[in-house]
Coordinates of C-alpha atoms and ligand atoms in Angstrom, one line a residue:
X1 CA -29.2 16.3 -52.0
X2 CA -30.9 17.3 -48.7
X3 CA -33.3 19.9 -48.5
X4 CA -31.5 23.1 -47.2
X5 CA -33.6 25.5 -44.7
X6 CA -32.8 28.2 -42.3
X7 CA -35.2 28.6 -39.0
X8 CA -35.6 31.9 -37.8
X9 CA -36.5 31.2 -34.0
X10 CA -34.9 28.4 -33.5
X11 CA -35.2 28.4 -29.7
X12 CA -39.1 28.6 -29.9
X13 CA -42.1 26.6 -29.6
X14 CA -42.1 26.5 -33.8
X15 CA -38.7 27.1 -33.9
X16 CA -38.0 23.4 -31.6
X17 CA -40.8 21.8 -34.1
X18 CA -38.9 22.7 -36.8
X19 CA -36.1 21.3 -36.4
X20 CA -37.8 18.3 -35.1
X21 CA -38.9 17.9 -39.0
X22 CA -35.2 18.8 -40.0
X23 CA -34.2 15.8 -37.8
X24 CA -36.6 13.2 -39.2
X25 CA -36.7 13.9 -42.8
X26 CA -33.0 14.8 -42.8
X27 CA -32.9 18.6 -44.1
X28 CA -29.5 20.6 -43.6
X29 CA -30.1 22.8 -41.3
X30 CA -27.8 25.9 -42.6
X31 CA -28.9 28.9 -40.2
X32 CA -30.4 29.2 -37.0
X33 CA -31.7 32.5 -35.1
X34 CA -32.9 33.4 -32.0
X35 CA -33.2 37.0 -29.9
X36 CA -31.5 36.5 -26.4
X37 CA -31.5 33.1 -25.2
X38 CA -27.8 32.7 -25.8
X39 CA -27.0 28.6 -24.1
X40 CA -30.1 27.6 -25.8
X41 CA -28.9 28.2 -29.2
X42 CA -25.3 27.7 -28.4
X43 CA -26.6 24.1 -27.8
X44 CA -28.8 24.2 -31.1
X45 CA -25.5 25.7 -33.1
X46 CA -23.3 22.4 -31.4
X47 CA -25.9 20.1 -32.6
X48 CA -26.8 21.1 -36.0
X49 CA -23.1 22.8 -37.5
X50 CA -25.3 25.4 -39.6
X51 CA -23.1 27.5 -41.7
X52 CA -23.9 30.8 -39.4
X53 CA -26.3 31.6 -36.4
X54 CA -27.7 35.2 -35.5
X55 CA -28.9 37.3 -32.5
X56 CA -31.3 39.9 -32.3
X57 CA -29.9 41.2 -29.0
X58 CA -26.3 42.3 -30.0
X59 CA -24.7 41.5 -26.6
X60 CA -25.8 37.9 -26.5
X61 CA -24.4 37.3 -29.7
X62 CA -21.2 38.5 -29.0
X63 CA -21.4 36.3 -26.2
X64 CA -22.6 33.4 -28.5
X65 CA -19.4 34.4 -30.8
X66 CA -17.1 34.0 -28.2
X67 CA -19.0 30.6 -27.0
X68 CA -18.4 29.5 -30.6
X69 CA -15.1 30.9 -31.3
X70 CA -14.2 26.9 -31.3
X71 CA -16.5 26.4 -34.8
X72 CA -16.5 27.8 -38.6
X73 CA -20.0 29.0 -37.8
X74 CA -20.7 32.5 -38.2
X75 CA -22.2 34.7 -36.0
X76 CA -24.6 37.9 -36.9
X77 CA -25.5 40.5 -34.2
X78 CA -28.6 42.4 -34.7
X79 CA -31.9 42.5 -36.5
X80 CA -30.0 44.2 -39.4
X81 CA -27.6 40.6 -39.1
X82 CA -30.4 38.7 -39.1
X83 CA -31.6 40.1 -42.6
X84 CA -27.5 39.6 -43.6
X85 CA -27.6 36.1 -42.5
X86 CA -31.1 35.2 -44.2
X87 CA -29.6 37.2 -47.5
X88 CA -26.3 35.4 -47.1
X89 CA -27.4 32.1 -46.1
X90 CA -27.6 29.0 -48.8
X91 CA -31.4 27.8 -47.6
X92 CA -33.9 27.5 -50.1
X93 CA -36.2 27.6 -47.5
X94 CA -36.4 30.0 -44.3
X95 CA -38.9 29.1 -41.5
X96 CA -39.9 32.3 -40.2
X97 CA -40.9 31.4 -36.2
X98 CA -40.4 35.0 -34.9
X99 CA -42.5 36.2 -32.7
X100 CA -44.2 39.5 -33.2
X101 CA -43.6 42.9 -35.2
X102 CA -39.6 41.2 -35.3
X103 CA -40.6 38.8 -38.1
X104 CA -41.3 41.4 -40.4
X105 CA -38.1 42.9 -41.8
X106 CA -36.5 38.9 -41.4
X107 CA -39.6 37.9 -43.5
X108 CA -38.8 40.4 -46.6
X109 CA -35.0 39.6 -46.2
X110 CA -36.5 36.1 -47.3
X111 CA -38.6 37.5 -49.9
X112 CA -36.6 39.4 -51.3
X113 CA -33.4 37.2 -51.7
X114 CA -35.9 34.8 -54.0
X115 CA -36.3 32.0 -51.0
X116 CA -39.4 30.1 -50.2
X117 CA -40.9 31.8 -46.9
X118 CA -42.1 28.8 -44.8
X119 CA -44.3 31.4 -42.7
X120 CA -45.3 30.8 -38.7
X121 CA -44.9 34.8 -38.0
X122 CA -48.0 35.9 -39.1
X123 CA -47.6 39.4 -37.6
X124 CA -45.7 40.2 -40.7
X125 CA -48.8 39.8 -43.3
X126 CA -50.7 41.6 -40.0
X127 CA -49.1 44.9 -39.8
X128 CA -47.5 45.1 -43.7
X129 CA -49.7 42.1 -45.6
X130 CA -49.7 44.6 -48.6
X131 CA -46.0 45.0 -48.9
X132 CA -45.2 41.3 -48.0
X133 CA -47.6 39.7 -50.6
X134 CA -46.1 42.8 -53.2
X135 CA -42.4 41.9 -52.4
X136 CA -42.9 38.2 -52.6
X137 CA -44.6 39.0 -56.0
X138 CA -41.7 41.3 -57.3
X139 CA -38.9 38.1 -56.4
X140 CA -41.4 35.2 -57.6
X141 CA -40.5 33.8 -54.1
X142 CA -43.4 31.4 -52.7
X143 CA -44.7 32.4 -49.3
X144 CA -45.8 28.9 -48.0
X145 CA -48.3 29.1 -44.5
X146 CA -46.9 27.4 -41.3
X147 CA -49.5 28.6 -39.8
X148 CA -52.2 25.4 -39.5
X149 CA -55.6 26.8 -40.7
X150 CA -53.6 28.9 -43.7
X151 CA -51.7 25.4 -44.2
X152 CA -55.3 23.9 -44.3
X153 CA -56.4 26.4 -47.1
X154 CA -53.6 26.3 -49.0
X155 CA -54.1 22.6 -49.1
X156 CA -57.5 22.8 -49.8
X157 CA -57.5 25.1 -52.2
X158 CA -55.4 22.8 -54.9
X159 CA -59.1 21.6 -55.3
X160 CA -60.0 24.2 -56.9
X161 CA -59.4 27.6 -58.3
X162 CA -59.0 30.8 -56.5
X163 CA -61.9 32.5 -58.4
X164 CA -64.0 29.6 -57.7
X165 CA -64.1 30.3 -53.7
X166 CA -67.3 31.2 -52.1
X167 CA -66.1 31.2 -48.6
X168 CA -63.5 30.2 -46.2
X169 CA -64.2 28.3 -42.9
X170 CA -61.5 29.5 -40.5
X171 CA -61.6 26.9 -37.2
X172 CA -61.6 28.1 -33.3
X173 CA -60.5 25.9 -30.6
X174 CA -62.3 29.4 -28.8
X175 CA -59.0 28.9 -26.1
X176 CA -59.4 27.9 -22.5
X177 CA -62.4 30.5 -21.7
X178 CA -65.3 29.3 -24.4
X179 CA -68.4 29.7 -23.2
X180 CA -67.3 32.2 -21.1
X181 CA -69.2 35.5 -20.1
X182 CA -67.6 39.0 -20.6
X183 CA -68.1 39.1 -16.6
X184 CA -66.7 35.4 -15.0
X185 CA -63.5 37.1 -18.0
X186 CA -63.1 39.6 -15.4
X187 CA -61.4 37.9 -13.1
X188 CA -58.9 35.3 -15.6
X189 CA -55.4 35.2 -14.5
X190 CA -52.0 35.0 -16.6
X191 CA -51.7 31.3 -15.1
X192 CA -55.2 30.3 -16.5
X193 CA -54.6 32.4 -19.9
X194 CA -51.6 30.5 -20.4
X195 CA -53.4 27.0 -20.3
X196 CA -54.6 26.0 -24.0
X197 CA -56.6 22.7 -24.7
X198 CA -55.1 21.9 -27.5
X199 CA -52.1 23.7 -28.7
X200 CA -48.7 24.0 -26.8
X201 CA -47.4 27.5 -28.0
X202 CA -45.8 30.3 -27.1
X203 CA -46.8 32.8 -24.4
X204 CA -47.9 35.5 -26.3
X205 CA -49.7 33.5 -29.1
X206 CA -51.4 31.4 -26.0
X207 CA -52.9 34.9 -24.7
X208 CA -53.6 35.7 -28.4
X209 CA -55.4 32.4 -28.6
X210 CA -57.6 33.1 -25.3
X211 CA -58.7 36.9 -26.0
X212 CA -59.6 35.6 -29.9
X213 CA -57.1 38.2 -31.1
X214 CA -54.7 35.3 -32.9
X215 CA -57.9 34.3 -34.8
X216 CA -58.7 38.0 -35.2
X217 CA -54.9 38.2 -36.7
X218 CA -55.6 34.7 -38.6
X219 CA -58.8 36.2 -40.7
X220 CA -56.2 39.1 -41.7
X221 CA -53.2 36.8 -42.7
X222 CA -56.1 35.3 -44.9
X223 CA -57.1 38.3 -46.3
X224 CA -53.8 38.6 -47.5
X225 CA -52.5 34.9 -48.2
X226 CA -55.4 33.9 -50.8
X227 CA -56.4 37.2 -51.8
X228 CA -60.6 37.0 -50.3
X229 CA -62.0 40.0 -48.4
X230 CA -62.8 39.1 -44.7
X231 CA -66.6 39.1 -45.5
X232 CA -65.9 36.1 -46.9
X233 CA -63.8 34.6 -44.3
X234 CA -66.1 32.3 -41.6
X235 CA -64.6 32.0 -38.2
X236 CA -66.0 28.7 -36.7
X237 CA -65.3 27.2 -33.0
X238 CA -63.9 23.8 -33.4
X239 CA -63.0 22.3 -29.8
X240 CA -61.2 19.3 -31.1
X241 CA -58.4 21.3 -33.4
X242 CA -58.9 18.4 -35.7
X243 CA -60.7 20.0 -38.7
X244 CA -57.8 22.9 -39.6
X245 CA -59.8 25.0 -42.0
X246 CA -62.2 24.6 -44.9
X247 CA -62.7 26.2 -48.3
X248 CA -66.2 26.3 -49.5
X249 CA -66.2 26.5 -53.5
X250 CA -69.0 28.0 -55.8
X251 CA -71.0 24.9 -56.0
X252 CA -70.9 24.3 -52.4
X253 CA -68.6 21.7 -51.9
X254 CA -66.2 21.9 -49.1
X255 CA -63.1 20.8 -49.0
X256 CA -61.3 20.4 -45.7
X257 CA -58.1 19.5 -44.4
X258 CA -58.2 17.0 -40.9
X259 CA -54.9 15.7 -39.2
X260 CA -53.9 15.9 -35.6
X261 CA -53.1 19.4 -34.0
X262 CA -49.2 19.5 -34.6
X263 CA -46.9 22.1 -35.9
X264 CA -44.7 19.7 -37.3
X265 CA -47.2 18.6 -39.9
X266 CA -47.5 22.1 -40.7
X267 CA -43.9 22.6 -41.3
X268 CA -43.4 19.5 -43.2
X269 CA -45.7 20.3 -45.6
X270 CA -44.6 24.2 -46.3
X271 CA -40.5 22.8 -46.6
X272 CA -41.8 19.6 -49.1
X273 CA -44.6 21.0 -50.8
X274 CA -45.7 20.1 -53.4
X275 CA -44.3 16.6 -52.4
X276 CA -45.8 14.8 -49.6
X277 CA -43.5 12.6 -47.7
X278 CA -43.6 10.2 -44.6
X279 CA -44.3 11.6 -41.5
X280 CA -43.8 10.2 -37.5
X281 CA -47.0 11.6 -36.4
X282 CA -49.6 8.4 -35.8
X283 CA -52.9 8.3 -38.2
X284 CA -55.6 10.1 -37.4
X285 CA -58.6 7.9 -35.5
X286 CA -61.6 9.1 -36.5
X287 CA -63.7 6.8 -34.7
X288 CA -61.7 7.3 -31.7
X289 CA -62.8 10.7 -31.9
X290 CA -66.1 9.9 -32.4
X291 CA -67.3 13.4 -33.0
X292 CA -66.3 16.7 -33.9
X293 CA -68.2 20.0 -32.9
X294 CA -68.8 23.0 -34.4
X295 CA -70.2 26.1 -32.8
X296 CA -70.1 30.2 -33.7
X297 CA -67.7 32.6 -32.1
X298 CA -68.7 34.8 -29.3
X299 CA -68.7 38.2 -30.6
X300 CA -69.4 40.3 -27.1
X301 CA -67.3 38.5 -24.2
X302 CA -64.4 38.0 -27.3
X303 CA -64.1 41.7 -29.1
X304 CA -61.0 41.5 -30.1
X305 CA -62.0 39.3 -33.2
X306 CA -64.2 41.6 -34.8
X307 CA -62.4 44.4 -33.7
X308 CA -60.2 42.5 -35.9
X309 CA -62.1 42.4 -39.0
X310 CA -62.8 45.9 -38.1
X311 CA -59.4 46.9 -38.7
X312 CA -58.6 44.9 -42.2
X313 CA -61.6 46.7 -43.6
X314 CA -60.4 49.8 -42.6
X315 CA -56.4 48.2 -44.2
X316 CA -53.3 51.0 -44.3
X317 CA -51.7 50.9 -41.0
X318 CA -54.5 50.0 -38.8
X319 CA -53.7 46.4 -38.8
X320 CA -50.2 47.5 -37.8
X321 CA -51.9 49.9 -35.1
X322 CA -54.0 46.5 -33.9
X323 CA -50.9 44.7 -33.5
X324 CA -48.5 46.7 -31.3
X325 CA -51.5 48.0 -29.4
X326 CA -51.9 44.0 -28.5
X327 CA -48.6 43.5 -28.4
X328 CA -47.8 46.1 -25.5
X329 CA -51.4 44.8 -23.5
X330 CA -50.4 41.3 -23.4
X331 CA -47.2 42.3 -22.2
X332 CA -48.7 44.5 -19.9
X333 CA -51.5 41.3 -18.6
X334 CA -48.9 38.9 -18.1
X335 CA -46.5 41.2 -16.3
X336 CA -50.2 41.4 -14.0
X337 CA -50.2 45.4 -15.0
X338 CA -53.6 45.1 -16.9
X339 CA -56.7 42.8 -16.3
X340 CA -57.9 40.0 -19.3
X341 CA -60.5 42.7 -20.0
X342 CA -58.0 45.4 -19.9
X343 CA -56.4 43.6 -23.1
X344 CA -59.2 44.2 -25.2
X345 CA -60.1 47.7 -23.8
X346 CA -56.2 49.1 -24.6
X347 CA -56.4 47.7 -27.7
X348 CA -59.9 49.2 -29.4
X349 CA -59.1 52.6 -27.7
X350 CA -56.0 52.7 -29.8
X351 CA -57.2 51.2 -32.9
X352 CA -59.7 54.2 -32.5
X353 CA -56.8 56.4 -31.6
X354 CA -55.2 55.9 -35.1
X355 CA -57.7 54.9 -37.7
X356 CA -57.3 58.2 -39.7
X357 CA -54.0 55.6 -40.8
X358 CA -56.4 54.0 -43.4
X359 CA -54.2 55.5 -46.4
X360 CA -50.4 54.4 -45.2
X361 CA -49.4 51.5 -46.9
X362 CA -45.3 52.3 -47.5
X363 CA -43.4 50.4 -44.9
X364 CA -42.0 53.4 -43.0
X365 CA -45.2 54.4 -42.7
X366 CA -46.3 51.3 -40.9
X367 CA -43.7 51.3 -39.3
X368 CA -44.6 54.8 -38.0
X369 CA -47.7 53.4 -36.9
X370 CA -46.5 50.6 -35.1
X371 CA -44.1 53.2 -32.9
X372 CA -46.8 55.7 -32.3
X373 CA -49.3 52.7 -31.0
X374 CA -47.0 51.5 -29.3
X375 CA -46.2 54.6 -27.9
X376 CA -50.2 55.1 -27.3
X377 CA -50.9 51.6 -25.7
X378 CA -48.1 51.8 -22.8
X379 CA -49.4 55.3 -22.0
X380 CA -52.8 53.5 -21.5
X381 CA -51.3 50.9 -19.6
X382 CA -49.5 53.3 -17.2
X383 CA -52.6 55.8 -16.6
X384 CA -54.8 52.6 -15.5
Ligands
NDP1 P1 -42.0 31.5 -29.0 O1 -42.2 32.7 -28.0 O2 -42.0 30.1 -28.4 O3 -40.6 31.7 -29.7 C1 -40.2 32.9 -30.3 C2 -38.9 32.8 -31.0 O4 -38.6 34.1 -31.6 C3 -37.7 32.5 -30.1 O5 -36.7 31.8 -30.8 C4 -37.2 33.9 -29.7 O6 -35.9 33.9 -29.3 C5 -37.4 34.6 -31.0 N1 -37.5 36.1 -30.8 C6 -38.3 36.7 -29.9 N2 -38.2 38.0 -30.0 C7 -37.3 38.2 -31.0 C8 -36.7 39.4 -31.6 N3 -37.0 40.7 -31.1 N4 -35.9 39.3 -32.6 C9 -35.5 38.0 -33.1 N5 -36.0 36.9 -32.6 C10 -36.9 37.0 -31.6 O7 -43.1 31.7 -30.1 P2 -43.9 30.6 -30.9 O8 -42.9 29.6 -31.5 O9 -45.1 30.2 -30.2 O10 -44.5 31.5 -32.1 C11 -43.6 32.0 -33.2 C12 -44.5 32.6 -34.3 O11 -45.2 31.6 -34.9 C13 -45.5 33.7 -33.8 O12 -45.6 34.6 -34.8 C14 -46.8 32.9 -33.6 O13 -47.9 33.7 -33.8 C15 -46.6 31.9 -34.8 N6 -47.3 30.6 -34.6 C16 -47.1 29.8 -33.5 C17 -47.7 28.6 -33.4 C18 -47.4 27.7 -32.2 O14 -47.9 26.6 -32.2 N7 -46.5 28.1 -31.3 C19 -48.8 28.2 -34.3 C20 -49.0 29.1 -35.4 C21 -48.3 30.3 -35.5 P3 -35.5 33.8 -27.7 O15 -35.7 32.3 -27.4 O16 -34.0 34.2 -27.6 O17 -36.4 34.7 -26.9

C-alpha cells in the first residue's frame, strides 16, 4: 500500500517540493489545499485525482468547483473547509506548507484527528506552541519537523536522550545581508531582500530569512518541539546551509545532521520516518566543498532575533504578538510602505505594546493577541 498524505499548500514553494517526494517515492496524494491561486491547483487537482481539494478564499473555490465539476473530487471553501477536509480526509500524513498565522487552526485539525503533522508552518508552534504540543499530546498524534534545522534535531537527537541534551546548535545562512551594518541595512530594497544564497523559498519566509526573524521564529519552534528553554538553544551562522543543526549532549559530543539544502529531504524524511528510503538528490561532496564556516550572529544590525528570544521568555501571547506584528511589516516592506529597518522597529514597538500578554495561553486568547497586533502594527505602518 502507498503511503497516503495530504499537502496543505500545495501551490507553494514546500507545497511544489512536496509533491515532488509524492511523485518519486509514489505516495497517494489524497488532498491538496491552497488560498487563492485557483488554475494552479486546478492543474495540481487534474494531475494528482486526490479524493478532495480546498480553498481558503471562498470565491476561488467555488470557481475551482465549477472548474472541476468534470471529477469526483471534492471541493471545500474556507478555512473552516480546510479543517473539514484535513478531518475528513484518509491521509495518515498532512504536510502542513501554509504560510503564516493560517497554518494554525489547519495544523490542530491534523492533531486532533490522530494524523502525523509533517510540519513546514512553523508560525503555528510560534504564536500557540503550548496548545499545539498539548493537543498533539491529548491525540498521541506525532508532530514530525519539515522544517530543515528541526528535521536535523530530531534526527540527531535519536542519538541520545532528551534529558541528556546540553545544548542545541541552531545554523544561520545569516541571509543575503551578513556582515552587514545596521547603517549600509538602511537602504536594502524588497528586490535585494528577496535574493537568498541558498534557499529558494517563499516571499515572506525569504524577508524572514534576511531580517533573522525566521531564525528568531526557529529558536521558538525549538523551544517547543524538543522541549529545551532558549538559553540553551545556540544560533550559529553557517554560510554553506550544509550543516542543518546540531545537538550537543552532556558529555560533549555533538551530533549533527549534513545533506544538501533541499526541502525535499526534509519532507521525505518527516512522511517515512522512522524508515529511510532512496532518495534523487545526488551525495553530498564533501571534498568538493572543501570547507564549511561557522561564525556568531549579529545581535545589533539583526534585532529581530533576540527580540525573538525575548519574546519566548516572556511565552503567553507574546510570541503570537511577534508574529502578526512581522507579519503586517513585511507586508508593509515589500509593498515599499516601510524601510528594511522599519521591519524591525514595528515589530519591537509592538512586542513592547503587548507584553502585559505573558499569562494568555487559551487559544482565543492568542488569538486575541494576534488581532490586536495586528491591529497595532498597521496603525504603525500607516502613521510612518
Ligand atoms: P509560499 O508562499 O511559497 O506558499 C504558501 C502556500 O500557502 C501557498 O499554497 C498558498 O496558497 C497557501 N496560503 C497562503 N495563505 C493562505 C491562507 N490564508 N489560507 C490557506 N492557504 C494559504 O510559502 P513557503 O512554501 O515558502 O512556506 C510555507 C511554510 O513553510 C511557511 O510557514 C514557511 O515558514 C515554512 N518553511 C518554508 C521553507 C521553504 O523552503 N520555503 C523552509 C522551511 C519552512 P496560494 O498559492 O493560493 O497563495
Amino acid at each position: 500500500m502507498p503511503r497516503r498524505i495530504a499537502v496543505l499548500g500545495a501551490t507553494g514553494s514546500v507545497g511544489r517540493q512536496a509533491l515532488s517526494v509524492a511523485d518519486y517515492r509514489g505516495f497517494r496524494v489524497e488532498l491538496l489545499t491552497a488560498d487563492r491561486t485557483t488554475g494552479e491547483l486546478e492543474s495540481l487537482a487534474r494531475a494528482y485525482r486526490p479524493a478532495a481539494v480546498a480553498m481558503a478564499d471562498e470565491t476561488a473555490a467555488a470557481d475551482l468547483k465549477l472548474r472541476l465539476a468534470d471529477t469526483p473530487i471534492r471541493v471545500f471553501a474556507g478555512e473552516e473547509g480546510i479543517c473539514r477536509a484535513v478531518e475528513e480526509s484518509e491521509a495518515e500524513t498532512v504536510v502542513n506548507a501554509i504560510s503564516g498565522k493560517a497554518g494554525l487552526l489547519p495544523t490542530l485539525s491534523v492533531l486532533r484527528s490522530g494524523k502525523r503533522l509533517a510540519l513546514a508552518n512553523k508560525e503555528s508552534l510560534v504564536i500557540a506552541g503550548e496548545i499545539v504540543m498539548r493537543t498533539a499530546k491529548d491525540a498521541g498524534a506525532e508532530i514530525l519537523p519539515v522544517d530543515s534545522e528541526h528535521s536535523a534535531i530530531f534526527q540527531s537527537l535519536r542519538s541520545g536522550r532528551p534529558t541528556e541534551i546540553s545544548r542545541i546548535l541552531l545554523t544561520a545562512s545569516g541571509g543575503p545581508f551578513f556582515g552587514w551594518s545596521r547603517e549600509a541595512l538602511a537602504a536594502v530594497t524588497p528586490e535585494q531582500a528577496l535574493a537568498h544564497p541558498t534557499w529558494k523559498m517563499g516571499k515572506k519566509i525569504t524577508v524572514d530569512s534576511a531580517t533573522l526573524m525566521n531564525k528568531g521564529f526557529e529558536v521558538i519552534e525549538a523551544v517547543h518541539l524538543f522541549g529545551v528553554p532558549a538559553e540553551k538553544i545556540e544560533v550559529v551562522v553557517h554560510r554553506e546551509s550544509i550543516l542543518h543543526s546540531a545537538v550537543e549532549f552532556a558529555d560533549r559530543t555533538v551530533i549533527g545532521e549534513f545533506s544538501l539544502p533541499d526541502m525535499r529531504s526534509c519532507v521525505q524524511y518527516a512522511v517515512d520516518y522512522p524508515d529511510r528510503d532512496p532518495s534523487p538528490l545526488p551525495p553530498l561532496d564533501l571534498a568538493a566543498l572543501g570547507k564549511l564556516s561557522f561564525a556568531k550572529p549579529d545581535g545589533e544590525a539583526f534585532p529581530l532575533l533576540p527580540l525573538a528570544v525575548r519574546a519566548i521568555s516572556l511565552g503567553g501571547a507574546v510570541p503570537a504578538v511577534l508574529n502578526a506584528a512581522d507579519e503586517i511589516a513585511v507586508s508593509a516592506f515589500l509593498d515599499r510602505k516601510l524601510s528594511f529597518p522599519g521591519i524591525a522597529e514595528v515589530v519591537e514597538t509592538t512586542v513592547s505594546h503587548f507584553e502585559d500578554l505573558r499569562a494568555e495561553h487559551t487559544l482565543d486568547g492568542v488569538l486575541a493577541a494576534d488581532r490586536a497586533a495586528r491591529a497595532y502594527a498597521e496603525s504603525l505602518v500607516e502613521a510612518r
